[in-house]
Structures are given as C-alpha cells and as structure tokens.
Tab-separated table of C-alpha atoms and ligand atoms in Angstrom:
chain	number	residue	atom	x	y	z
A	1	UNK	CA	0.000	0.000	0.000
A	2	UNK	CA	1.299	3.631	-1.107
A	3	UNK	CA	2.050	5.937	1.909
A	4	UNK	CA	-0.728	8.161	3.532
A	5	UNK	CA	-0.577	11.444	2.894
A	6	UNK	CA	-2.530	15.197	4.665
A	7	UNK	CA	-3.577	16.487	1.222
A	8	UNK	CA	-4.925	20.001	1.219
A	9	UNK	CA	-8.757	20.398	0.411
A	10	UNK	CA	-9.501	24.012	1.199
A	11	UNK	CA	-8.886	26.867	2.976
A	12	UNK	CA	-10.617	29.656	4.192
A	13	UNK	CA	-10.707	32.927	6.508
A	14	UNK	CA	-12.288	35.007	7.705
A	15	UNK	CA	-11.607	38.679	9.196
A	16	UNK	CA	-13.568	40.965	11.332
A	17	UNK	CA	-15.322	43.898	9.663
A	18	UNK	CA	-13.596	46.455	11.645
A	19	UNK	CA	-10.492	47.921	10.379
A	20	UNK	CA	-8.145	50.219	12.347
A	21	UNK	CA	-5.594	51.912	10.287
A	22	UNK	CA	-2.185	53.564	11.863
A	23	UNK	CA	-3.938	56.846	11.570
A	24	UNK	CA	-6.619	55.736	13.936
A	25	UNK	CA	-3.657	54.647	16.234
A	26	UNK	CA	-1.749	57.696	15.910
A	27	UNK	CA	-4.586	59.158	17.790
A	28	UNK	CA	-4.416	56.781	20.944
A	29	UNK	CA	-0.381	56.946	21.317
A	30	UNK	CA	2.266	58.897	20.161
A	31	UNK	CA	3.245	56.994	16.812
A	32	UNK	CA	2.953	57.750	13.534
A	33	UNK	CA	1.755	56.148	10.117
A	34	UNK	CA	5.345	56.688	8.785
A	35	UNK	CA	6.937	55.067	11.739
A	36	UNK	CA	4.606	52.102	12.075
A	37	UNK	CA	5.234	51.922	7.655
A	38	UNK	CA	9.014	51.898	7.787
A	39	UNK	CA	9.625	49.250	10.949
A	40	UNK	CA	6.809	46.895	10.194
A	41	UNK	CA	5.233	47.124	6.731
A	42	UNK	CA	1.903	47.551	8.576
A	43	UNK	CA	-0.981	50.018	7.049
A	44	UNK	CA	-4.199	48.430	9.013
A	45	UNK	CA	-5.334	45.456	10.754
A	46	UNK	CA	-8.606	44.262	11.857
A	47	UNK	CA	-10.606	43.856	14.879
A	48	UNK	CA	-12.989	42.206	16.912
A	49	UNK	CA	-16.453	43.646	17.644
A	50	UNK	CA	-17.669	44.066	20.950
A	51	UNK	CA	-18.844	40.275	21.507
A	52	UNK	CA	-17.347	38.810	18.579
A	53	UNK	CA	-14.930	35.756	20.211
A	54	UNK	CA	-12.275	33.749	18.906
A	55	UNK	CA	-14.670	31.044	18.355
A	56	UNK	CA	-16.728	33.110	16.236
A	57	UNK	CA	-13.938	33.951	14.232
A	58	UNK	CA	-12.501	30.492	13.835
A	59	UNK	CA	-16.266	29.385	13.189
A	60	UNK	CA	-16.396	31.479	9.700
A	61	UNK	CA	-12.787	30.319	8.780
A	62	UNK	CA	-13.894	26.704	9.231
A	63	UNK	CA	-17.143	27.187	7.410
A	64	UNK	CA	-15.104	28.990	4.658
A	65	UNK	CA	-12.128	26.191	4.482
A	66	UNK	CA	-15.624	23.618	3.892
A	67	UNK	CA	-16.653	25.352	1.576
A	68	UNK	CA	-13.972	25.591	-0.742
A	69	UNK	CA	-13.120	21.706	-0.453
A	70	UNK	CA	-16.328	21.021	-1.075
A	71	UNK	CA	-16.422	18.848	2.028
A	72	UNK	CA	-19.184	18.639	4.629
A	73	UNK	CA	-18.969	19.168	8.438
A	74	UNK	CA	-19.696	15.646	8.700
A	75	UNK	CA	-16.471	14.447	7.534
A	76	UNK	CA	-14.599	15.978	9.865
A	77	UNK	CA	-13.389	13.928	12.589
A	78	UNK	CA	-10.207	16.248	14.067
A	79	UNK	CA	-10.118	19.696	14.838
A	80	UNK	CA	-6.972	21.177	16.084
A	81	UNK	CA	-7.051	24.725	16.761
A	82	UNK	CA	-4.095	26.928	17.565
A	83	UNK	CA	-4.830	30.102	19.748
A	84	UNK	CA	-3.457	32.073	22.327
A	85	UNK	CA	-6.370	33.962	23.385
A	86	UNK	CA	-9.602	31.389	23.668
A	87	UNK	CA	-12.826	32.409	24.679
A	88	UNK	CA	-12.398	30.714	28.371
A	89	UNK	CA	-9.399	28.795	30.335
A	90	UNK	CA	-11.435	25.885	29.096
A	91	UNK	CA	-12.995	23.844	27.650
A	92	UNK	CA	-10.885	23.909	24.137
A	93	UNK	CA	-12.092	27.027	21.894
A	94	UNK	CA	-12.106	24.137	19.327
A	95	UNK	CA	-15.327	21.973	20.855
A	96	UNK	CA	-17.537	25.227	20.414
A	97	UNK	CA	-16.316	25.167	16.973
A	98	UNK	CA	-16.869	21.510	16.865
A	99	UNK	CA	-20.702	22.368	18.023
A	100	UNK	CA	-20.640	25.100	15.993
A	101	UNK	CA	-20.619	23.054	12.877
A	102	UNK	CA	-22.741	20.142	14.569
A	103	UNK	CA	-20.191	17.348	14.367
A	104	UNK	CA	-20.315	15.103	17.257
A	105	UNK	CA	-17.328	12.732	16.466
A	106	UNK	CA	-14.044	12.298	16.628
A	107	UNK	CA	-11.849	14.712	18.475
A	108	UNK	CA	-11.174	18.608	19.159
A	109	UNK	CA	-8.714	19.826	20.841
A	110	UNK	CA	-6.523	23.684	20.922
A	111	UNK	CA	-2.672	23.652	20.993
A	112	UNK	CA	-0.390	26.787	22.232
A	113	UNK	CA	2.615	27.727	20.323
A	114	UNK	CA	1.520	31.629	20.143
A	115	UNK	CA	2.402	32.879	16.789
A	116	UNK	CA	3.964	29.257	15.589
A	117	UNK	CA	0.793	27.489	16.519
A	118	UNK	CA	-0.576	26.947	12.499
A	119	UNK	CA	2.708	24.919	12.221
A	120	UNK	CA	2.757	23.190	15.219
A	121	UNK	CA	-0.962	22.311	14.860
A	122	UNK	CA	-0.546	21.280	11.419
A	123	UNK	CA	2.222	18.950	12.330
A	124	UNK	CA	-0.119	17.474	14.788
A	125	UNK	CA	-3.085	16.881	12.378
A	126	UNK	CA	-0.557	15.689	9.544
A	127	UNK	CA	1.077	13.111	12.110
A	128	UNK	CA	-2.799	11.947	13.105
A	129	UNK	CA	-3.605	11.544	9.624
A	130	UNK	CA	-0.356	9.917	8.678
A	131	UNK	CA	-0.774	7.371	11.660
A	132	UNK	CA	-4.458	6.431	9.903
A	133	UNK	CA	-6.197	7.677	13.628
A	134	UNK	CA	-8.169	10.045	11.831
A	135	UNK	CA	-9.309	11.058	8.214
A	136	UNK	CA	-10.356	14.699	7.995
A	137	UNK	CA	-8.891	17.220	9.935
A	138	UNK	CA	-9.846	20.865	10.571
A	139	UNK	CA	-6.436	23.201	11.091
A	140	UNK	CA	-7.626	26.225	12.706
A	141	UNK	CA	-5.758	29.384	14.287
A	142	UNK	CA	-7.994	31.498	15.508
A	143	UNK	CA	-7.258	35.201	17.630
A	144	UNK	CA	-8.052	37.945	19.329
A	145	UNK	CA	-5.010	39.397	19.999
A	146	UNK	CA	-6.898	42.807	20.041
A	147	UNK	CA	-8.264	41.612	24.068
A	148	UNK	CA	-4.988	41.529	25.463
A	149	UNK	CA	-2.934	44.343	24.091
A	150	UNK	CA	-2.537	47.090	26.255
A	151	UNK	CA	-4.040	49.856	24.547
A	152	UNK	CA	-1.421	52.516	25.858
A	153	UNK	CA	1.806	50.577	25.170
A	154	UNK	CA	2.803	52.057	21.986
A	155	UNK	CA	5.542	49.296	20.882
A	156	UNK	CA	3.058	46.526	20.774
A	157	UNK	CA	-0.506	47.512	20.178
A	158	UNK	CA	0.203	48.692	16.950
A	159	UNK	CA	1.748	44.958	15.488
A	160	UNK	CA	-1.466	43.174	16.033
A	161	UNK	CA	-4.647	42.202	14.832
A	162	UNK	CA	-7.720	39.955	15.262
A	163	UNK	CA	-8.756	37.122	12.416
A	164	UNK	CA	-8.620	33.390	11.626
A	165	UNK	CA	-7.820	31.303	9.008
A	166	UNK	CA	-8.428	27.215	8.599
A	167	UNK	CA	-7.290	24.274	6.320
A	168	UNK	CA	-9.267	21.005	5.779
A	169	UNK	CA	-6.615	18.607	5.809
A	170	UNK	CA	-6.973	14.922	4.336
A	171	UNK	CA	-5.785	11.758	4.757
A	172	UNK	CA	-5.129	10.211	1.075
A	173	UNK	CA	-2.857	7.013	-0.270
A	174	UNK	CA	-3.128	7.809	-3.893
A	175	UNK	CA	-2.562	11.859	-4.467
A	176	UNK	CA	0.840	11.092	-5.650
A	177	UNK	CA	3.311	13.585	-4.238
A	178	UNK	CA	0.410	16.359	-3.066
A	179	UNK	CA	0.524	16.923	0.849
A	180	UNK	CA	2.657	17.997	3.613
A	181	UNK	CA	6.020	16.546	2.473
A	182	UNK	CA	7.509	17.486	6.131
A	183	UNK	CA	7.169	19.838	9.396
A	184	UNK	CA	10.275	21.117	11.173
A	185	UNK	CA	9.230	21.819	15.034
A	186	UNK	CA	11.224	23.712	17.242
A	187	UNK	CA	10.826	25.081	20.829
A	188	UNK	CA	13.635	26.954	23.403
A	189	UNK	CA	11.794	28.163	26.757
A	190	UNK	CA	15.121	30.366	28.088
A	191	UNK	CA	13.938	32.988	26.008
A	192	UNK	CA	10.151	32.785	27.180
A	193	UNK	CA	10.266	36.120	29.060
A	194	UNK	CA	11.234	37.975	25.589
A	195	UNK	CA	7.588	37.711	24.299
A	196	UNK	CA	5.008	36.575	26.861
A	197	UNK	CA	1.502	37.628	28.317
A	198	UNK	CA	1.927	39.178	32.068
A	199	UNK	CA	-1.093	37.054	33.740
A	200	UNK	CA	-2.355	33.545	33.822
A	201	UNK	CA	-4.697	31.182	35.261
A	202	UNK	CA	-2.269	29.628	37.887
A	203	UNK	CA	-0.309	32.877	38.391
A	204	UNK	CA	-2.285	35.806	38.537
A	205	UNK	CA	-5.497	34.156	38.329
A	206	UNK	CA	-6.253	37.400	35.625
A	207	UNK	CA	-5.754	37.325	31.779
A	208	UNK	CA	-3.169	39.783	31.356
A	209	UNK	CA	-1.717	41.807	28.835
A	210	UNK	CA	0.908	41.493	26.017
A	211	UNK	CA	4.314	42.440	26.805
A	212	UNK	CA	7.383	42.043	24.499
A	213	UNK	CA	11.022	43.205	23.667
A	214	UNK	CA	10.775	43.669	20.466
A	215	UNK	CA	14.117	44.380	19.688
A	216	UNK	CA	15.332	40.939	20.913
A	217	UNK	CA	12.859	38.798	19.296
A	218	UNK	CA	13.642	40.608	16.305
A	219	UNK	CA	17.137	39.982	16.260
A	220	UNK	CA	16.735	36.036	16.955
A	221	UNK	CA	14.042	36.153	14.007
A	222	UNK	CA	15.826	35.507	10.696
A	223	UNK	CA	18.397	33.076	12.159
A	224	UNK	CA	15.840	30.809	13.690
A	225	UNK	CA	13.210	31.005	10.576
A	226	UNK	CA	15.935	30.112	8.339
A	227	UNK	CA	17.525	26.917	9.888
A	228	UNK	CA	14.369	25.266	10.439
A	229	UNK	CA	13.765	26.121	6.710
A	230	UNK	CA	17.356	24.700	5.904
A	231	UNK	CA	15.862	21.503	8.172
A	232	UNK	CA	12.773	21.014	5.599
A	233	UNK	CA	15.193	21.454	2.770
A	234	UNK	CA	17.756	19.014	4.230
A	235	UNK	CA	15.259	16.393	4.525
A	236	UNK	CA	12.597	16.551	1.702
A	237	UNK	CA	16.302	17.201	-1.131
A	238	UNK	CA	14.325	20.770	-2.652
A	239	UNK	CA	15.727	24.204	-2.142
A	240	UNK	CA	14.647	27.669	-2.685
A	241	UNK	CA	14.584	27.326	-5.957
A	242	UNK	CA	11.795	24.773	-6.436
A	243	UNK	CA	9.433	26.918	-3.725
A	244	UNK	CA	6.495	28.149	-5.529
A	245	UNK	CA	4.949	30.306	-2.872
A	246	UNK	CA	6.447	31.057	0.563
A	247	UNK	CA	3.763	31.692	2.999
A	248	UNK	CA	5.454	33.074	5.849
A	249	UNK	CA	4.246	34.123	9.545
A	250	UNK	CA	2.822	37.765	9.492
A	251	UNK	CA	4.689	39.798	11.462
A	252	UNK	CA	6.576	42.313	10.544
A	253	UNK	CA	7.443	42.635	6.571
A	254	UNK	CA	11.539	43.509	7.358
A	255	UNK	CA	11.962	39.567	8.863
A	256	UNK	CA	9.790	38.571	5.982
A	257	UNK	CA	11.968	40.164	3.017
A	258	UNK	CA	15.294	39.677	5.461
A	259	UNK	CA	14.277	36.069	5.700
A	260	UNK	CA	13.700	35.022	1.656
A	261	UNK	CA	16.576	36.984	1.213
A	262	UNK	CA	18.898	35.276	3.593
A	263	UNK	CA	17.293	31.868	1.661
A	264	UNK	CA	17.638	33.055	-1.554
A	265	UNK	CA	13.766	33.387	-2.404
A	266	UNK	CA	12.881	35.347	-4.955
A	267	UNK	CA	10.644	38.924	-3.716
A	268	UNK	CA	7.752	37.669	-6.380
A	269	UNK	CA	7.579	34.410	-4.586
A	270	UNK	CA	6.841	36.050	-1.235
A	271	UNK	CA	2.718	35.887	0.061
A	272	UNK	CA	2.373	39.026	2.155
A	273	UNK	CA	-0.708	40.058	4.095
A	274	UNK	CA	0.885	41.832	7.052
A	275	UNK	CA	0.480	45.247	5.657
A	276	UNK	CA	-3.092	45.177	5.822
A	277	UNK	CA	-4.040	42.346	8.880
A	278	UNK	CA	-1.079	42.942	11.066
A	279	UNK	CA	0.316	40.530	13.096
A	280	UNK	CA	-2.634	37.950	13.663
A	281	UNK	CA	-0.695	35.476	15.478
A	282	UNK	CA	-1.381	32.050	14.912
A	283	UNK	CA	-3.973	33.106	12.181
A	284	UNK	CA	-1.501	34.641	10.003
A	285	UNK	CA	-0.546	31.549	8.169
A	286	UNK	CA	-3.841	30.186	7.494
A	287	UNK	CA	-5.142	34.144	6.266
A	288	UNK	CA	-2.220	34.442	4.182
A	289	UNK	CA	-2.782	31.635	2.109
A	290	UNK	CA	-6.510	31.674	2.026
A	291	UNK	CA	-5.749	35.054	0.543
A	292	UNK	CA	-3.417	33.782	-1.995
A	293	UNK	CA	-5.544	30.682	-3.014
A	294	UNK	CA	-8.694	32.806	-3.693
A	295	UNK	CA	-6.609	35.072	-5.935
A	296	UNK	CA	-5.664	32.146	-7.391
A	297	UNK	CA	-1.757	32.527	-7.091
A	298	UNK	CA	-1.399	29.159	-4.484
A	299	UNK	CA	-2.450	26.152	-7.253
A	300	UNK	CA	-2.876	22.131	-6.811
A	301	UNK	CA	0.383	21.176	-7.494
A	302	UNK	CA	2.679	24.150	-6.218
A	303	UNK	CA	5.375	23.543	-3.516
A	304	UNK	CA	4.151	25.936	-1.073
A	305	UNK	CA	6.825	26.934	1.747
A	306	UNK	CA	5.362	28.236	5.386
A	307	UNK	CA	7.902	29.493	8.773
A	308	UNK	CA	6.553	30.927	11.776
A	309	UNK	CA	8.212	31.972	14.926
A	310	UNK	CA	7.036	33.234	18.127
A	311	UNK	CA	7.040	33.401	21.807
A	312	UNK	CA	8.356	30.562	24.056
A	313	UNK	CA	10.613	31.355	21.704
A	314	UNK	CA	8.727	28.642	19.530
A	315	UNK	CA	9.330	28.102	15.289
A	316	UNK	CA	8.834	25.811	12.821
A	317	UNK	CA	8.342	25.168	9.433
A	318	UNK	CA	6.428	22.978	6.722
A	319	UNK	CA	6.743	22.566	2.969
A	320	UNK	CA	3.393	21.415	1.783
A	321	UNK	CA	2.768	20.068	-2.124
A	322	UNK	CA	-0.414	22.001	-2.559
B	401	UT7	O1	4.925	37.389	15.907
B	401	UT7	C1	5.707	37.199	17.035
B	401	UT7	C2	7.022	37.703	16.822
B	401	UT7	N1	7.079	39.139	16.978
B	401	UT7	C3	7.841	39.800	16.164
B	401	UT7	O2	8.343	39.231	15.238
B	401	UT7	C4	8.141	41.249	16.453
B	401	UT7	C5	9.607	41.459	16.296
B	401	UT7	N2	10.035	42.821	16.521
B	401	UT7	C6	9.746	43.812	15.663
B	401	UT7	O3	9.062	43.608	14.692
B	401	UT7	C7	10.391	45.146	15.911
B	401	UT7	O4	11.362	45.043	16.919
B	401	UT7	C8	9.374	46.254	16.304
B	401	UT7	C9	8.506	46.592	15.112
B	401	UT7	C10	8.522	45.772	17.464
B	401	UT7	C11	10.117	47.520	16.715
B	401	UT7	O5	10.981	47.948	15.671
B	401	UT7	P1	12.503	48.298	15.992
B	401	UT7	O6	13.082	48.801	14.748
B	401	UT7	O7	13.115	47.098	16.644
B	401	UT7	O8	12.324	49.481	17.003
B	401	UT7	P2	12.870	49.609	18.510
B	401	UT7	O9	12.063	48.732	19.414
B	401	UT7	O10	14.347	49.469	18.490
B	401	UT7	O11	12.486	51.092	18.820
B	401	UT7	C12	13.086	52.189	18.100
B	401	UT7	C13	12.460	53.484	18.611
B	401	UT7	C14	12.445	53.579	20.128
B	401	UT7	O12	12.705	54.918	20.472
B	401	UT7	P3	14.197	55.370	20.964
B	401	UT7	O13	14.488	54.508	22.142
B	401	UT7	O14	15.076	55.082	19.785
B	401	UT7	O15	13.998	56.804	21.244
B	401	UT7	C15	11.033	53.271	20.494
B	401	UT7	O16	10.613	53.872	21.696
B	401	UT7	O17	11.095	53.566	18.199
B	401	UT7	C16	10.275	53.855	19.325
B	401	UT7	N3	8.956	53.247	19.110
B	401	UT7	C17	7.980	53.860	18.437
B	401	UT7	N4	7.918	55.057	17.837
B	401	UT7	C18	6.771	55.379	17.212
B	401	UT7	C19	8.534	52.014	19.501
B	401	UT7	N5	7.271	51.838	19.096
B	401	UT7	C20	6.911	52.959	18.421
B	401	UT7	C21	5.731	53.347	17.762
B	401	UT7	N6	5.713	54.553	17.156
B	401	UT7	N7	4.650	52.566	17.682
C-alpha cells in the first residue's frame, strides 16, 4: 500500500469587519503612520467587535475552508485549533467550533505555540492523519489578539490584529506527491520572558496583557526562521529554488523580506498580508494563504513553503505540495 498522505482540500478565513488603520492609532499613542510603515510594513489590521470571540472567528474560517473543499462538516473527525487567546481557560475554543458546525465525532482539541501554533498544529493533524487515527482534519488558528494588548503601550498595540484562518486537511494514499512533504518543530523556553503575556490562570489568576522586547525577538528572528527552513530542505532534497509560494508568519514585513533573502527566495515568490491584517498570530498563516488561493496565485500542485516563529521562543516550518 502507497504511503498516507494530509492532502490540502480548502482553505478559508475570515476577518472581522472592523479595520483600524495607523492613523486611527496615531490618535491613541504617540506613533505615527510613517513610523509604524518603515519598521513593520503595517498600514491596518482588523478587529474584533464588541462580543465577537475567537470562536466566532474560527467558526467562519472553518465554514469557509468547507466550503472551498467542497467537504461537509460531517467528515470531519479532528479539529486542532491553535490560539493564544480562547474564549475561556477551558474547555478547548475548538469543541464550540466543533458544536458550531454540529459534528459530534471524533476529536477537538486547541494547541499553544503563540504565533507558531498553524505549524505546530498542522504537524499534529498531519502526524494523526499519517498514523491512519483520523481522516479529515480541521487546522484552525484562531485570535483575538486585540483583548490583550494594552491599549497605551505604543511598541506593541500597533503589530497586532484579530482574524482566523483554517485548512481542511486529508488523509489520502493515492494523491501522488500532493501533501505535507515534512514539518520542522522547534521550541527553546530560556527565552520565554522575551515575548510573553503578564497574567495567567495559575499565576495571577487574571488574563493579562501582552508584553514584548521587540528588539530581541527581532534579532533572533531571521536566524531561527531560516535553519528550520534549511531543516525542511535538508530532509525533503528541494531548495529555494523549487518553492512556488512562501507563505510566511505575518509579522513584521523587514523579517519577511530579510528572511527570503537570507534563503535566496525570490521577492515575487513572497505571500504578504501583514500590511493590511497585522500581526494575527497564529492566524496569520492560514489568512495568508486563504488570501493567496482565492486570488488564485497558491495552485494544486505548487510547492508551497510556510515558517513561523514566536514566543516561548517557539518556530517551525512545513513545505506542503499544494
Ligand atoms: O509574531 C511574534 C514575533 N514578533 C515579532 O516578530 C516582532 C519582532 N520585533 C519587531 O518587529 C520590531 O522590533 C518592532 C517593530 C517591534 C520595533 O521595531 P525596531 O526597529 O526594533 O524598534 P525599537 O524597538 O528598536 O524602537 C526604536 C524606537 C524607540 O525609540 P528610541 O528609544 O530610539 O527613542 C522606540 O521607543 O522607536 C520607538 N517606538 C515607536 N515610535 C513610534 C517604539 N514603538 C513605536 C511606535 N511609534 N509605535
């Protein structure tokens, strides 16, 4: 028998209606549409409306990701959602999505790798798939970054924004070489206090607010983004080269460009969405190339390239034969 594959279906997102541009900002904090421009490529990101949670968000990406595979609720039987910012402690963000789409089966469950989660999560589905546990998988990240900014700190709350994006992932032994060729996973907790949220459950028994030095993660970025990449290269025998579309994490557009540069991607290769959803966390994947399939760059067949990295410090990458 031919070896199982996580073929890609569909994807979808979904954004709130609400857009805040750096103008807007520039009237909250002292910053400046320039300033926010030059250092992070960002022009506007969206946000939640009053009431509007992550599940709601995640909700429309899944419905959308359906959708476009053609596929019904009922063949779902995984859901993994990556968030940093569910509705509640628990239960998982991802059964109310479950519910949401009536599917009673199977298993949901949300994973935590803050802005890596879409890679870490669809590592997890692909290994499920691969191991024949499941069939049809739901890859969801889902946030609402926008709840736990603080509002007066000018050096973060203007990176960030609220969305979702999902992939239907499926288990296949005849798509020939379509799927997720490989995932690179990567974790190093001594730098967990460079990026972090200052409450918690178990230690402040509040939610807390976003706090980062954005310098440092900055300067660990590229480095880190580009040896895992080297990792999926290593293993899977392509290079730069044979990429089609590189799909990477959203956050600011200088480790973007710095990053296919250092690789050797060409600019014309490069999916960016960051300059009008911000940094969306673990959504920014999933956004980025629902984006990029609707406008029908990202084709069956392509050798699509995605890298995130984030706090714990957490990063990863996947190579994916759309
Ligand atoms: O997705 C998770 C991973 N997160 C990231 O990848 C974020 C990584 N970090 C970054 O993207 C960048 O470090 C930032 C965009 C956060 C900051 O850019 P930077 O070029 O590293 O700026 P900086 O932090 O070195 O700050 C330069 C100056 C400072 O002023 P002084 O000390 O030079 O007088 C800041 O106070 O810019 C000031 N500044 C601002 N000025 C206007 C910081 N935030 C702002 C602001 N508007 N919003």
């Amino acid at each position: 028998m031919s070896k199982i594959r996580s073929v890609v279906r569909g994807v979808g997102g979904y954004l709130p209606a609400h857009t805040l541009t750096n103008a807007d900002l520039a009237k909250k904090v002292d910053t400046s549409d320039e300033w926010i421009v030059q250092r992070t490529g960002i022009r506007e990101r969206h946000i939640a409306a009053d009431g509007e949670k992550t599940s709601d968000l995640g909700l429309a990406a899944a419905r959308a990701a359906l959708k476009n595979a053609g596929i019904g609720a009922d063949a779902i039987d995984l859901i993994v959602l990556a968030t940093s910012t569910p509705d509640q402690t628990f239960p998982a963000t991802a059964v109310t999505i479950q519910d949401g789409l009536g599917i009673t089966r199977g298993a949901a469950f949300d994973m935590q790798a803050v802005c890596s989660g879409f890679v870490f999560a669809l590592a997890t589905a692909d290994q499920f798939l691969r191991s024949g546990d499941f069939k049809c998988a739901l890859v969801i990240g889902a946030e609402t970054f926008s709840r736990i900014l603080d509002w007066s700190d000018r050096g973060t709350c203007v990176l960030f924004g609220d969305g979702a994006g999902a992939v239907v992932l499926e288990a296949s032994s005849d798509s020939g070489e379509r799927g997720v060729l490989t995932t690179k996973l990567r974790s190093d907790g001594r730098h967990r206090a460079k990026l972090y949220v200052d409450g918690g459950p178990s230690s402040t028994g509040t939610v807390g607010h976003l706090r980062m030095e954005g310098r440092e993660v900055f300067r660990h970025a590229i480095g880190m983004i580009t040896d895992v990449i080297e990792d999926a290269f290593a293993v899977t025998g392509y290079n730069a080269s044979d990429v089609d579309w590189f799909v990477p994490h959203q956050a600011n557009k200088r480790i973007i460009d710095g990053s296919a540069h250092k690789l050797g991607i060409a600019a014309e290769k490069i999916v960016t969405t960051v300059d009008r959803h911000g940094n969306t966390s673990a959504a920014s994947i999933p956004l980025a190339l629902s984006v990029a399939s609707e406008d029908g760059r990202i084709k069956k067949g392509d050798l699509v390239l995605l890298e995130a990295m984030g706090g714990g410090f957490t990063w990863g990458s996947a190579l994916i034969r759309w």
